[in-house]
Amino acid sequence: MWGIDISRVDLKSKERDEIEGFLEKFDLSLDKDVEYTICARQNGEIVGTCSFSGRVLKCFAVREDMQGEGLSGKLITELTNVMFDRGIYETFIFTKPKNKDIFKGLGYKVVEEAEDVVLLEGGTSNVKRYVENMFKRSGLDSSEKAALVINCNPFTLGHRYLIERAAQENDEVVVFVVEEDKSVFPFKVRLDLVKKGVSHLKNVKVIPGGYYIISSATFPSYFLKQKDKRLKAYTELDARIFGKFIAKAFNIKKRYVGTEPYCPVTWDYNRALMEILPKFGVDVKLVERMTICDKPVSASYVRELIKEGKMEEVKRLVPKTTYDFLISDEAKDIIERIKG
Amino acid sequence: MKILKPAKAGTYESNDIYIMIQPNDNGIKIELESIVMKQFGKRIEEVIKETLEKLEVKDAYVVAKDRGALDYTVSARVETAVKRAGVEK
């Protein structure tokens, strides 16, 4: 382990190509969303690399002849220190099931395992503690509940219809709003519009979804809208985490989802939920999506109308609370961005 | 000493321990992961507790990732993390 230098990679320089070339040998690539990359060199040659994006460590590889020499520990220390200094204390790693022991030996814990992918957590993360705190903060009691997980980019009449259905058929309903800030409507706005849009339903509680429900940690493909070989693994992982931790802590017995005519990623996700959640004692209720003038109501269609400036048509598809927001000064920046 | 902000010390390398310390409301809470949990888990927790007591830290949330550190390493890493995290009372 002598003569090894670890340094940050300038992702805009030629060194990036070198890293990509190195990762290729491991059948890996440097993901587009990588924020920070380090690399270890011996006599000028790359022997290892690791990156992070948000809370997730990724694109991790060590040259075969250097494995087992302690280089992984050095790379993880270096990167964890950088993240810590940026205020990221809770970290995650995805890996193939066959590699999980490497990270377990480095202080990472398995959150959940699907057929083709394992999610591990490190730093100060602890899924049990986190979900228990979520439940405590929600102020809910331990009675049986129905749940929905929605992004609401932005909140439409379709979302409201689905929540109303759940509210009619159940004593208590909890709505998790996807917290990851990767949508054109910021999380705070999305959460606020859902809260306002369902304030007439007394048995509905709207809360932030946190790290473990459709986040970059449980389900990265959701945000990349990528239908690739990893999608099945990720949908399964997210569904299992929901069943094992969230449903258990909140005593959720049913999860409502809307039919998905447009987005193949969401469609696959629904299918994974229907297959996996019943194993954890959670029924999945698939509700036919609301249609207005023979067209299913969807947030992506609403965004398209906003882009074309057809605000009168938008008005028919969203609750008044959402519409009032869209024509307010606060929404100007968001609408500019949608119009691109 | 009072823990004012999150701080860390140590490495994830073999024979070392990575200590993360955060403010806490009531008392000391320790979460330990170790490759020698079965053999030395209890002892490592003891050393962490003793070191915190010596430094008069009453409230702290400590997460420790151990890769076979010896007692004095554990103690030194905890002390460094505390001194980075807090101020003398």
mmCIF file with all atom_site columns, C-alpha atoms in Angstrom, chain A residues 128-264:
data_model
loop_
_atom_site.group_PDB
_atom_site.id
_atom_site.type_symbol
_atom_site.label_atom_id
_atom_site.label_alt_id
_atom_site.label_comp_id
_atom_site.label_asym_id
_atom_site.label_entity_id
_atom_site.label_seq_id
_atom_site.pdbx_PDB_ins_code
_atom_site.Cartn_x
_atom_site.Cartn_y
_atom_site.Cartn_z
_atom_site.occupancy
_atom_site.B_iso_or_equiv
_atom_site.pdbx_formal_charge
_atom_site.auth_seq_id
_atom_site.auth_comp_id
_atom_site.auth_asym_id
_atom_site.auth_atom_id
_atom_site.pdbx_PDB_model_num
ATOM 1   C CA . LYS A 1 128 ? -35.444 1.671  11.859  1.00 0.00 ? 128 LYS A CA 1
ATOM 2   C CA . ARG A 1 129 ? -34.689 4.754  13.903  1.00 0.00 ? 129 ARG A CA 1
ATOM 3   C CA . TYR A 1 130 ? -35.505 7.000  10.935  1.00 0.00 ? 130 TYR A CA 1
ATOM 4   C CA . VAL A 1 131 ? -38.895 5.426  10.229  1.00 0.00 ? 131 VAL A CA 1
ATOM 5   C CA . GLU A 1 132 ? -39.813 5.376  13.923  1.00 0.00 ? 132 GLU A CA 1
ATOM 6   C CA . ASN A 1 133 ? -39.047 9.092  14.109  1.00 0.00 ? 133 ASN A CA 1
ATOM 7   C CA . MET A 1 134 ? -41.157 9.694  10.995  1.00 0.00 ? 134 MET A CA 1
ATOM 8   C CA . PHE A 1 135 ? -44.047 7.940  12.681  1.00 0.00 ? 135 PHE A CA 1
ATOM 9   C CA . LYS A 1 136 ? -43.594 9.858  15.948  1.00 0.00 ? 136 LYS A CA 1
ATOM 10  C CA . ARG A 1 137 ? -43.433 13.206 14.192  1.00 0.00 ? 137 ARG A CA 1
ATOM 11  C CA . SER A 1 138 ? -46.587 12.419 12.182  1.00 0.00 ? 138 SER A CA 1
ATOM 12  C CA . GLY A 1 139 ? -48.659 12.418 15.369  1.00 0.00 ? 139 GLY A CA 1
ATOM 13  C CA . LEU A 1 140 ? -50.616 9.395  14.086  1.00 0.00 ? 140 LEU A CA 1
ATOM 14  C CA . ASP A 1 141 ? -51.726 6.564  16.343  1.00 0.00 ? 141 ASP A CA 1
ATOM 15  C CA . SER A 1 142 ? -51.294 2.843  15.823  1.00 0.00 ? 142 SER A CA 1
ATOM 16  C CA . SER A 1 143 ? -54.685 2.120  14.230  1.00 0.00 ? 143 SER A CA 1
ATOM 17  C CA . GLU A 1 144 ? -54.874 0.433  10.807  1.00 0.00 ? 144 GLU A CA 1
ATOM 18  C CA . LYS A 1 145 ? -54.310 2.728  7.865   1.00 0.00 ? 145 LYS A CA 1
ATOM 19  C CA . ALA A 1 146 ? -54.350 3.017  4.114   1.00 0.00 ? 146 ALA A CA 1
ATOM 20  C CA . ALA A 1 147 ? -51.462 4.798  2.395   1.00 0.00 ? 147 ALA A CA 1
ATOM 21  C CA . LEU A 1 148 ? -50.585 6.564  -0.826  1.00 0.00 ? 148 LEU A CA 1
ATOM 22  C CA . VAL A 1 149 ? -47.203 7.638  -2.128  1.00 0.00 ? 149 VAL A CA 1
ATOM 23  C CA . ILE A 1 150 ? -47.342 10.501 -4.582  1.00 0.00 ? 150 ILE A CA 1
ATOM 24  C CA . ASN A 1 151 ? -45.001 12.971 -6.214  1.00 0.00 ? 151 ASN A CA 1
ATOM 25  C CA . CYS A 1 152 ? -47.676 15.482 -7.364  1.00 0.00 ? 152 CYS A CA 1
ATOM 26  C CA . ASN A 1 153 ? -45.719 17.535 -9.841  1.00 0.00 ? 153 ASN A CA 1
ATOM 27  C CA . PRO A 1 154 ? -48.147 19.395 -9.482  1.00 0.00 ? 154 PRO A CA 1
ATOM 28  C CA . PHE A 1 155 ? -51.235 18.259 -7.531  1.00 0.00 ? 155 PHE A CA 1
ATOM 29  C CA . THR A 1 156 ? -54.142 17.524 -9.915  1.00 0.00 ? 156 THR A CA 1
ATOM 30  C CA . LEU A 1 157 ? -57.791 16.496 -9.654  1.00 0.00 ? 157 LEU A CA 1
ATOM 31  C CA . GLY A 1 158 ? -56.554 12.977 -10.451 1.00 0.00 ? 158 GLY A CA 1
ATOM 32  C CA . HIS A 1 159 ? -54.494 12.876 -7.264  1.00 0.00 ? 159 HIS A CA 1
ATOM 33  C CA . ARG A 1 160 ? -57.392 14.311 -5.273  1.00 0.00 ? 160 ARG A CA 1
ATOM 34  C CA . TYR A 1 161 ? -59.770 11.702 -6.665  1.00 0.00 ? 161 TYR A CA 1
ATOM 35  C CA . LEU A 1 162 ? -57.438 8.900  -5.616  1.00 0.00 ? 162 LEU A CA 1
ATOM 36  C CA . ILE A 1 163 ? -57.020 10.276 -2.090  1.00 0.00 ? 163 ILE A CA 1
ATOM 37  C CA . GLU A 1 164 ? -60.774 10.834 -1.756  1.00 0.00 ? 164 GLU A CA 1
ATOM 38  C CA . ARG A 1 165 ? -61.409 7.236  -2.724  1.00 0.00 ? 165 ARG A CA 1
ATOM 39  C CA . ALA A 1 166 ? -59.003 6.048  -0.029  1.00 0.00 ? 166 ALA A CA 1
ATOM 40  C CA . ALA A 1 167 ? -60.558 8.435  2.518   1.00 0.00 ? 167 ALA A CA 1
ATOM 41  C CA . GLN A 1 168 ? -64.062 7.071  1.829   1.00 0.00 ? 168 GLN A CA 1
ATOM 42  C CA . GLU A 1 169 ? -63.038 3.445  2.102   1.00 0.00 ? 169 GLU A CA 1
ATOM 43  C CA . ASN A 1 170 ? -60.788 3.697  5.189   1.00 0.00 ? 170 ASN A CA 1
ATOM 44  C CA . ASP A 1 171 ? -60.832 5.167  8.688   1.00 0.00 ? 171 ASP A CA 1
ATOM 45  C CA . GLU A 1 172 ? -57.394 6.659  8.415   1.00 0.00 ? 172 GLU A CA 1
ATOM 46  C CA . VAL A 1 173 ? -55.236 7.568  5.438   1.00 0.00 ? 173 VAL A CA 1
ATOM 47  C CA . VAL A 1 174 ? -51.620 8.681  5.312   1.00 0.00 ? 174 VAL A CA 1
ATOM 48  C CA . VAL A 1 175 ? -50.212 10.353 2.206   1.00 0.00 ? 175 VAL A CA 1
ATOM 49  C CA . PHE A 1 176 ? -46.442 10.335 1.685   1.00 0.00 ? 176 PHE A CA 1
ATOM 50  C CA . VAL A 1 177 ? -45.212 13.035 -0.663  1.00 0.00 ? 177 VAL A CA 1
ATOM 51  C CA . VAL A 1 178 ? -41.953 12.132 -2.427  1.00 0.00 ? 178 VAL A CA 1
ATOM 52  C CA . GLU A 1 179 ? -39.319 14.286 -0.770  1.00 0.00 ? 179 GLU A CA 1
ATOM 53  C CA . GLU A 1 180 ? -36.499 14.074 -3.301  1.00 0.00 ? 180 GLU A CA 1
ATOM 54  C CA . ASP A 1 181 ? -36.104 17.493 -4.879  1.00 0.00 ? 181 ASP A CA 1
ATOM 55  C CA . LYS A 1 182 ? -35.676 16.428 -8.474  1.00 0.00 ? 182 LYS A CA 1
ATOM 56  C CA . SER A 1 183 ? -38.976 17.585 -9.938  1.00 0.00 ? 183 SER A CA 1
ATOM 57  C CA . VAL A 1 184 ? -39.724 20.952 -11.529 1.00 0.00 ? 184 VAL A CA 1
ATOM 58  C CA . PHE A 1 185 ? -42.082 21.810 -8.658  1.00 0.00 ? 185 PHE A CA 1
ATOM 59  C CA . PRO A 1 186 ? -39.945 21.986 -5.490  1.00 0.00 ? 186 PRO A CA 1
ATOM 60  C CA . PHE A 1 187 ? -40.787 19.595 -2.644  1.00 0.00 ? 187 PHE A CA 1
ATOM 61  C CA . LYS A 1 188 ? -42.103 22.359 -0.360  1.00 0.00 ? 188 LYS A CA 1
ATOM 62  C CA . VAL A 1 189 ? -44.530 23.537 -3.022  1.00 0.00 ? 189 VAL A CA 1
ATOM 63  C CA . ARG A 1 190 ? -45.694 20.013 -3.864  1.00 0.00 ? 190 ARG A CA 1
ATOM 64  C CA . LEU A 1 191 ? -46.261 19.188 -0.181  1.00 0.00 ? 191 LEU A CA 1
ATOM 65  C CA . ASP A 1 192 ? -48.111 22.424 0.400   1.00 0.00 ? 192 ASP A CA 1
ATOM 66  C CA . LEU A 1 193 ? -50.407 21.974 -2.622  1.00 0.00 ? 193 LEU A CA 1
ATOM 67  C CA . VAL A 1 194 ? -51.326 18.442 -1.506  1.00 0.00 ? 194 VAL A CA 1
ATOM 68  C CA . LYS A 1 195 ? -52.076 19.652 2.029   1.00 0.00 ? 195 LYS A CA 1
ATOM 69  C CA . LYS A 1 196 ? -54.265 22.476 0.757   1.00 0.00 ? 196 LYS A CA 1
ATOM 70  C CA . GLY A 1 197 ? -55.936 20.254 -1.825  1.00 0.00 ? 197 GLY A CA 1
ATOM 71  C CA . VAL A 1 198 ? -57.105 17.671 0.727   1.00 0.00 ? 198 VAL A CA 1
ATOM 72  C CA . SER A 1 199 ? -57.739 19.926 3.729   1.00 0.00 ? 199 SER A CA 1
ATOM 73  C CA . HIS A 1 200 ? -61.471 19.060 3.456   1.00 0.00 ? 200 HIS A CA 1
ATOM 74  C CA . LEU A 1 201 ? -60.708 15.399 4.264   1.00 0.00 ? 201 LEU A CA 1
ATOM 75  C CA . LYS A 1 202 ? -60.461 15.071 8.031   1.00 0.00 ? 202 LYS A CA 1
ATOM 76  C CA . ASN A 1 203 ? -59.082 11.519 8.101   1.00 0.00 ? 203 ASN A CA 1
ATOM 77  C CA . VAL A 1 204 ? -56.151 12.230 5.778   1.00 0.00 ? 204 VAL A CA 1
ATOM 78  C CA . LYS A 1 205 ? -52.658 13.080 7.013   1.00 0.00 ? 205 LYS A CA 1
ATOM 79  C CA . VAL A 1 206 ? -50.070 14.404 4.532   1.00 0.00 ? 206 VAL A CA 1
ATOM 80  C CA . ILE A 1 207 ? -46.397 13.969 5.453   1.00 0.00 ? 207 ILE A CA 1
ATOM 81  C CA . PRO A 1 208 ? -42.952 14.067 3.786   1.00 0.00 ? 208 PRO A CA 1
ATOM 82  C CA . GLY A 1 209 ? -41.848 10.733 2.304   1.00 0.00 ? 209 GLY A CA 1
ATOM 83  C CA . GLY A 1 210 ? -38.278 10.869 3.663   1.00 0.00 ? 210 GLY A CA 1
ATOM 84  C CA . TYR A 1 211 ? -35.192 8.983  2.482   1.00 0.00 ? 211 TYR A CA 1
ATOM 85  C CA . TYR A 1 212 ? -36.709 5.529  2.200   1.00 0.00 ? 212 TYR A CA 1
ATOM 86  C CA . ILE A 1 213 ? -39.755 6.016  -0.044  1.00 0.00 ? 213 ILE A CA 1
ATOM 87  C CA . ILE A 1 214 ? -39.045 6.594  -3.742  1.00 0.00 ? 214 ILE A CA 1
ATOM 88  C CA . SER A 1 215 ? -35.795 8.444  -3.120  1.00 0.00 ? 215 SER A CA 1
ATOM 89  C CA . SER A 1 216 ? -32.436 8.403  -4.868  1.00 0.00 ? 216 SER A CA 1
ATOM 90  C CA . ALA A 1 217 ? -31.533 5.812  -2.258  1.00 0.00 ? 217 ALA A CA 1
ATOM 91  C CA . THR A 1 218 ? -34.363 3.361  -2.847  1.00 0.00 ? 218 THR A CA 1
ATOM 92  C CA . PHE A 1 219 ? -35.295 4.014  -6.440  1.00 0.00 ? 219 PHE A CA 1
ATOM 93  C CA . PRO A 1 220 ? -32.846 6.029  -8.572  1.00 0.00 ? 220 PRO A CA 1
ATOM 94  C CA . SER A 1 221 ? -34.438 5.042  -11.905 1.00 0.00 ? 221 SER A CA 1
ATOM 95  C CA . TYR A 1 222 ? -37.643 6.846  -10.936 1.00 0.00 ? 222 TYR A CA 1
ATOM 96  C CA . PHE A 1 223 ? -35.893 10.169 -11.302 1.00 0.00 ? 223 PHE A CA 1
ATOM 97  C CA . LEU A 1 224 ? -33.905 9.201  -14.375 1.00 0.00 ? 224 LEU A CA 1
ATOM 98  C CA . LYS A 1 225 ? -37.126 7.892  -15.994 1.00 0.00 ? 225 LYS A CA 1
ATOM 99  C CA . GLN A 1 226 ? -34.949 5.120  -17.279 1.00 0.00 ? 226 GLN A CA 1
ATOM 100 C CA . LYS A 1 227 ? -36.409 1.802  -18.277 1.00 0.00 ? 227 LYS A CA 1
ATOM 101 C CA . ASP A 1 228 ? -33.329 -0.379 -18.181 1.00 0.00 ? 228 ASP A CA 1
ATOM 102 C CA . LYS A 1 229 ? -32.211 -3.669 -16.745 1.00 0.00 ? 229 LYS A CA 1
ATOM 103 C CA . ARG A 1 230 ? -31.836 -2.154 -13.302 1.00 0.00 ? 230 ARG A CA 1
ATOM 104 C CA . LEU A 1 231 ? -35.426 -0.934 -13.158 1.00 0.00 ? 231 LEU A CA 1
ATOM 105 C CA . LYS A 1 232 ? -36.916 -4.246 -12.050 1.00 0.00 ? 232 LYS A CA 1
ATOM 106 C CA . ALA A 1 233 ? -34.371 -4.550 -9.259  1.00 0.00 ? 233 ALA A CA 1
ATOM 107 C CA . TYR A 1 234 ? -35.051 -1.032 -7.989  1.00 0.00 ? 234 TYR A CA 1
ATOM 108 C CA . THR A 1 235 ? -38.854 -1.276 -8.076  1.00 0.00 ? 235 THR A CA 1
ATOM 109 C CA . GLU A 1 236 ? -38.579 -4.481 -6.097  1.00 0.00 ? 236 GLU A CA 1
ATOM 110 C CA . LEU A 1 237 ? -36.200 -2.898 -3.589  1.00 0.00 ? 237 LEU A CA 1
ATOM 111 C CA . ASP A 1 238 ? -38.459 0.111  -2.988  1.00 0.00 ? 238 ASP A CA 1
ATOM 112 C CA . ALA A 1 239 ? -41.530 -2.096 -2.569  1.00 0.00 ? 239 ALA A CA 1
ATOM 113 C CA . ARG A 1 240 ? -39.748 -4.371 -0.092  1.00 0.00 ? 240 ARG A CA 1
ATOM 114 C CA . ILE A 1 241 ? -38.506 -1.431 2.004   1.00 0.00 ? 241 ILE A CA 1
ATOM 115 C CA . PHE A 1 242 ? -42.030 -0.022 2.111   1.00 0.00 ? 242 PHE A CA 1
ATOM 116 C CA . GLY A 1 243 ? -43.447 -3.342 3.245   1.00 0.00 ? 243 GLY A CA 1
ATOM 117 C CA . LYS A 1 244 ? -40.766 -4.195 5.761   1.00 0.00 ? 244 LYS A CA 1
ATOM 118 C CA . PHE A 1 245 ? -40.237 -0.821 7.462   1.00 0.00 ? 245 PHE A CA 1
ATOM 119 C CA . ILE A 1 246 ? -42.808 1.850  6.555   1.00 0.00 ? 246 ILE A CA 1
ATOM 120 C CA . ALA A 1 247 ? -45.946 -0.298 6.559   1.00 0.00 ? 247 ALA A CA 1
ATOM 121 C CA . LYS A 1 248 ? -44.846 -1.972 9.778   1.00 0.00 ? 248 LYS A CA 1
ATOM 122 C CA . ALA A 1 249 ? -44.129 1.247  11.701  1.00 0.00 ? 249 ALA A CA 1
ATOM 123 C CA . PHE A 1 250 ? -47.310 3.012  10.524  1.00 0.00 ? 250 PHE A CA 1
ATOM 124 C CA . ASN A 1 251 ? -49.551 -0.090 10.608  1.00 0.00 ? 251 ASN A CA 1
ATOM 125 C CA . ILE A 1 252 ? -50.484 0.286  6.939   1.00 0.00 ? 252 ILE A CA 1
ATOM 126 C CA . LYS A 1 253 ? -52.742 -2.451 5.581   1.00 0.00 ? 253 LYS A CA 1
ATOM 127 C CA . LYS A 1 254 ? -53.594 -1.035 2.163   1.00 0.00 ? 254 LYS A CA 1
ATOM 128 C CA . ARG A 1 255 ? -51.787 0.985  -0.451  1.00 0.00 ? 255 ARG A CA 1
ATOM 129 C CA . TYR A 1 256 ? -53.674 2.834  -3.185  1.00 0.00 ? 256 TYR A CA 1
ATOM 130 C CA . VAL A 1 257 ? -52.193 3.343  -6.636  1.00 0.00 ? 257 VAL A CA 1
ATOM 131 C CA . GLY A 1 258 ? -53.668 4.804  -9.797  1.00 0.00 ? 258 GLY A CA 1
ATOM 132 C CA . THR A 1 259 ? -53.524 3.032  -13.156 1.00 0.00 ? 259 THR A CA 1
ATOM 133 C CA . GLU A 1 260 ? -50.725 4.372  -15.282 1.00 0.00 ? 260 GLU A CA 1
ATOM 134 C CA . PRO A 1 261 ? -51.437 4.893  -18.988 1.00 0.00 ? 261 PRO A CA 1
ATOM 135 C CA . TYR A 1 262 ? -48.386 7.008  -19.835 1.00 0.00 ? 262 TYR A CA 1
ATOM 136 C CA . CYS A 1 263 ? -45.223 6.296  -17.902 1.00 0.00 ? 263 CYS A CA 1
ATOM 137 C CA . PRO A 1 264 ? -43.637 2.827  -18.285 1.00 0.00 ? 264 PRO A CA 1
#
